[in-house]
């Protein structure tokens, strides 16, 4: 029941705003920054942030936020990041993760990578339905966010239409919805994930998905398709 207790900690609206802000940054966040983002006093933010650490939803550490070291650099400040542990609740209890791992193991042993990818691509197309391929990175980010990928433009730039997309053409994702299984069967599951997104976003549109693994993020990135004349 620990997962239920952890998720229950987010019932408080201030605590939830703080968690969502820290989780969305993909980096260490100090108390002052978190308090300002949530619109609350620093002392209240510190209280709720530490409660989130106790619940196992955040991890804390300390570092100097000034970027300086040595005498006069100031004392280290407490900082927070999203915890790596996964939390889920199912009532009554279900164990889909074990089923997924068993199926992945069987597919890997049978050499069914291509079959799995073809199936994933069809599923992505079915999820897209009759909609046209994504028209740009902004639309792709909305689709990815709805699927739980937590997309962000590399470098943190905002999407500002065509000009903004030209300035930052790569969308990375802080979350992989298949993380637990991907850790055990990376080639199989990452290939499946890529095929799924190809079908979901549309292979013939102005955006494309490709592999570009980076620690702590999804193994797939999305970018603006290059013109044939490039």
PDB file of C-alpha atoms in Angstrom, residues 93-189:
ATOM      1  CA  UNK A  93      -4.123  -5.847  -7.739  1.00  0.00           C
ATOM      2  CA  UNK A  94      -3.007  -6.543 -11.317  1.00  0.00           C
ATOM      3  CA  UNK A  95       0.451  -7.469 -12.620  1.00  0.00           C
ATOM      4  CA  UNK A  96       0.637  -6.364 -16.241  1.00  0.00           C
ATOM      5  CA  UNK A  97       4.378  -5.720 -15.967  1.00  0.00           C
ATOM      6  CA  UNK A  98       5.182  -9.409 -15.470  1.00  0.00           C
ATOM      7  CA  UNK A  99       2.944 -10.322 -18.411  1.00  0.00           C
ATOM      8  CA  UNK A 100       4.658  -7.714 -20.596  1.00  0.00           C
ATOM      9  CA  UNK A 101       8.122  -8.970 -19.613  1.00  0.00           C
ATOM     10  CA  UNK A 102       7.168 -12.587 -20.351  1.00  0.00           C
ATOM     11  CA  UNK A 103       5.782 -11.631 -23.760  1.00  0.00           C
ATOM     12  CA  UNK A 104       8.880  -9.545 -24.532  1.00  0.00           C
ATOM     13  CA  UNK A 105      11.159 -12.414 -23.512  1.00  0.00           C
ATOM     14  CA  UNK A 106       9.265 -14.833 -25.747  1.00  0.00           C
ATOM     15  CA  UNK A 107       9.313 -12.401 -28.685  1.00  0.00           C
ATOM     16  CA  UNK A 108      13.053 -11.821 -28.280  1.00  0.00           C
ATOM     17  CA  UNK A 109      13.845 -15.525 -28.075  1.00  0.00           C
ATOM     18  CA  UNK A 110      11.699 -16.240 -31.150  1.00  0.00           C
ATOM     19  CA  UNK A 111      13.289 -13.408 -33.144  1.00  0.00           C
ATOM     20  CA  UNK A 112       9.981 -11.620 -33.619  1.00  0.00           C
ATOM     21  CA  UNK A 113      11.422  -8.080 -33.643  1.00  0.00           C
ATOM     22  CA  UNK A 114      10.173  -7.288 -37.163  1.00  0.00           C
ATOM     23  CA  UNK A 115       6.733  -8.754 -36.454  1.00  0.00           C
ATOM     24  CA  UNK A 116       6.437  -6.737 -33.247  1.00  0.00           C
ATOM     25  CA  UNK A 117       7.483  -3.509 -34.984  1.00  0.00           C
ATOM     26  CA  UNK A 118       4.968  -4.053 -37.779  1.00  0.00           C
ATOM     27  CA  UNK A 119       2.242  -4.612 -35.195  1.00  0.00           C
ATOM     28  CA  UNK A 120       3.307  -1.505 -33.250  1.00  0.00           C
ATOM     29  CA  UNK A 121       3.247   0.627 -36.397  1.00  0.00           C
ATOM     30  CA  UNK A 122      -0.276  -0.556 -37.187  1.00  0.00           C
ATOM     31  CA  UNK A 123      -1.337   0.212 -33.619  1.00  0.00           C
ATOM     32  CA  UNK A 124       0.076   3.731 -33.921  1.00  0.00           C
ATOM     33  CA  UNK A 125      -1.842   4.253 -37.157  1.00  0.00           C
ATOM     34  CA  UNK A 126      -5.012   2.943 -35.508  1.00  0.00           C
ATOM     35  CA  UNK A 127      -4.547   5.374 -32.596  1.00  0.00           C
ATOM     36  CA  UNK A 128      -4.150   8.251 -35.074  1.00  0.00           C
ATOM     37  CA  UNK A 129      -7.296   7.108 -36.841  1.00  0.00           C
ATOM     38  CA  UNK A 130      -8.430   9.219 -39.776  1.00  0.00           C
ATOM     39  CA  UNK A 131      -6.356  12.243 -38.709  1.00  0.00           C
ATOM     40  CA  UNK A 132      -3.639  13.475 -41.046  1.00  0.00           C
ATOM     41  CA  UNK A 133       0.025  13.094 -40.042  1.00  0.00           C
ATOM     42  CA  UNK A 134       1.151  15.650 -37.442  1.00  0.00           C
ATOM     43  CA  UNK A 135       1.591  19.019 -39.103  1.00  0.00           C
ATOM     44  CA  UNK A 136       4.589  20.149 -37.063  1.00  0.00           C
ATOM     45  CA  UNK A 137       6.505  19.827 -33.831  1.00  0.00           C
ATOM     46  CA  UNK A 138       3.919  21.741 -31.795  1.00  0.00           C
ATOM     47  CA  UNK A 139       1.182  19.318 -32.805  1.00  0.00           C
ATOM     48  CA  UNK A 140       3.501  16.342 -32.293  1.00  0.00           C
ATOM     49  CA  UNK A 141       4.244  17.514 -28.752  1.00  0.00           C
ATOM     50  CA  UNK A 142       0.520  17.627 -27.957  1.00  0.00           C
ATOM     51  CA  UNK A 143       0.100  14.058 -29.233  1.00  0.00           C
ATOM     52  CA  UNK A 144       3.131  12.832 -27.291  1.00  0.00           C
ATOM     53  CA  UNK A 145       2.042  14.593 -24.085  1.00  0.00           C
ATOM     54  CA  UNK A 146      -1.354  12.900 -24.310  1.00  0.00           C
ATOM     55  CA  UNK A 147       0.449   9.522 -24.421  1.00  0.00           C
ATOM     56  CA  UNK A 148       2.562  10.309 -21.323  1.00  0.00           C
ATOM     57  CA  UNK A 149       5.930  10.910 -23.026  1.00  0.00           C
ATOM     58  CA  UNK A 150       6.546  14.338 -21.394  1.00  0.00           C
ATOM     59  CA  UNK A 151       8.000  15.966 -24.528  1.00  0.00           C
ATOM     60  CA  UNK A 152      10.214  19.057 -24.488  1.00  0.00           C
ATOM     61  CA  UNK A 153      12.150  20.927 -27.122  1.00  0.00           C
ATOM     62  CA  UNK A 154      15.866  20.394 -26.691  1.00  0.00           C
ATOM     63  CA  UNK A 155      17.385  23.371 -24.938  1.00  0.00           C
ATOM     64  CA  UNK A 156      14.035  24.333 -23.374  1.00  0.00           C
ATOM     65  CA  UNK A 157      12.914  26.661 -26.162  1.00  0.00           C
ATOM     66  CA  UNK A 158       9.206  27.251 -26.487  1.00  0.00           C
ATOM     67  CA  UNK A 159       7.295  26.298 -29.600  1.00  0.00           C
ATOM     68  CA  UNK A 160       6.439  29.514 -31.438  1.00  0.00           C
ATOM     69  CA  UNK A 161       5.116  28.253 -34.728  1.00  0.00           C
ATOM     70  CA  UNK A 162       7.258  27.752 -37.815  1.00  0.00           C
ATOM     71  CA  UNK A 163      10.049  30.098 -36.718  1.00  0.00           C
ATOM     72  CA  UNK A 164      10.303  28.479 -33.293  1.00  0.00           C
ATOM     73  CA  UNK A 165      10.420  25.035 -34.837  1.00  0.00           C
ATOM     74  CA  UNK A 166      13.236  26.107 -37.149  1.00  0.00           C
ATOM     75  CA  UNK A 167      15.224  27.286 -34.126  1.00  0.00           C
ATOM     76  CA  UNK A 168      14.801  24.032 -32.182  1.00  0.00           C
ATOM     77  CA  UNK A 169      14.046  21.055 -34.364  1.00  0.00           C
ATOM     78  CA  UNK A 170      14.441  18.175 -31.914  1.00  0.00           C
ATOM     79  CA  UNK A 171      11.803  17.081 -29.412  1.00  0.00           C
ATOM     80  CA  UNK A 172      13.060  14.838 -26.623  1.00  0.00           C
ATOM     81  CA  UNK A 173      10.929  13.002 -24.094  1.00  0.00           C
ATOM     82  CA  UNK A 174      11.594  12.805 -20.374  1.00  0.00           C
ATOM     83  CA  UNK A 175       9.416   9.739 -19.882  1.00  0.00           C
ATOM     84  CA  UNK A 176       9.211   6.376 -21.607  1.00  0.00           C
ATOM     85  CA  UNK A 177       5.811   4.740 -20.962  1.00  0.00           C
ATOM     86  CA  UNK A 178       7.513   1.352 -21.459  1.00  0.00           C
ATOM     87  CA  UNK A 179      10.510   2.078 -19.223  1.00  0.00           C
ATOM     88  CA  UNK A 180      10.288  -0.973 -16.935  1.00  0.00           C
ATOM     89  CA  UNK A 181      10.215  -3.454 -19.831  1.00  0.00           C
ATOM     90  CA  UNK A 182      12.645  -1.426 -21.964  1.00  0.00           C
ATOM     91  CA  UNK A 183      15.274  -1.724 -19.226  1.00  0.00           C
ATOM     92  CA  UNK A 184      15.253  -5.526 -19.577  1.00  0.00           C
ATOM     93  CA  UNK A 185      14.775  -5.756 -23.355  1.00  0.00           C
ATOM     94  CA  UNK A 186      16.088  -2.479 -24.807  1.00  0.00           C
ATOM     95  CA  UNK A 187      16.525  -3.351 -28.525  1.00  0.00           C
ATOM     96  CA  UNK A 188      13.149  -5.072 -28.723  1.00  0.00           C
ATOM     97  CA  UNK A 189      11.100  -2.521 -26.790  1.00  0.00           C
TER      98      UNK A 189
END
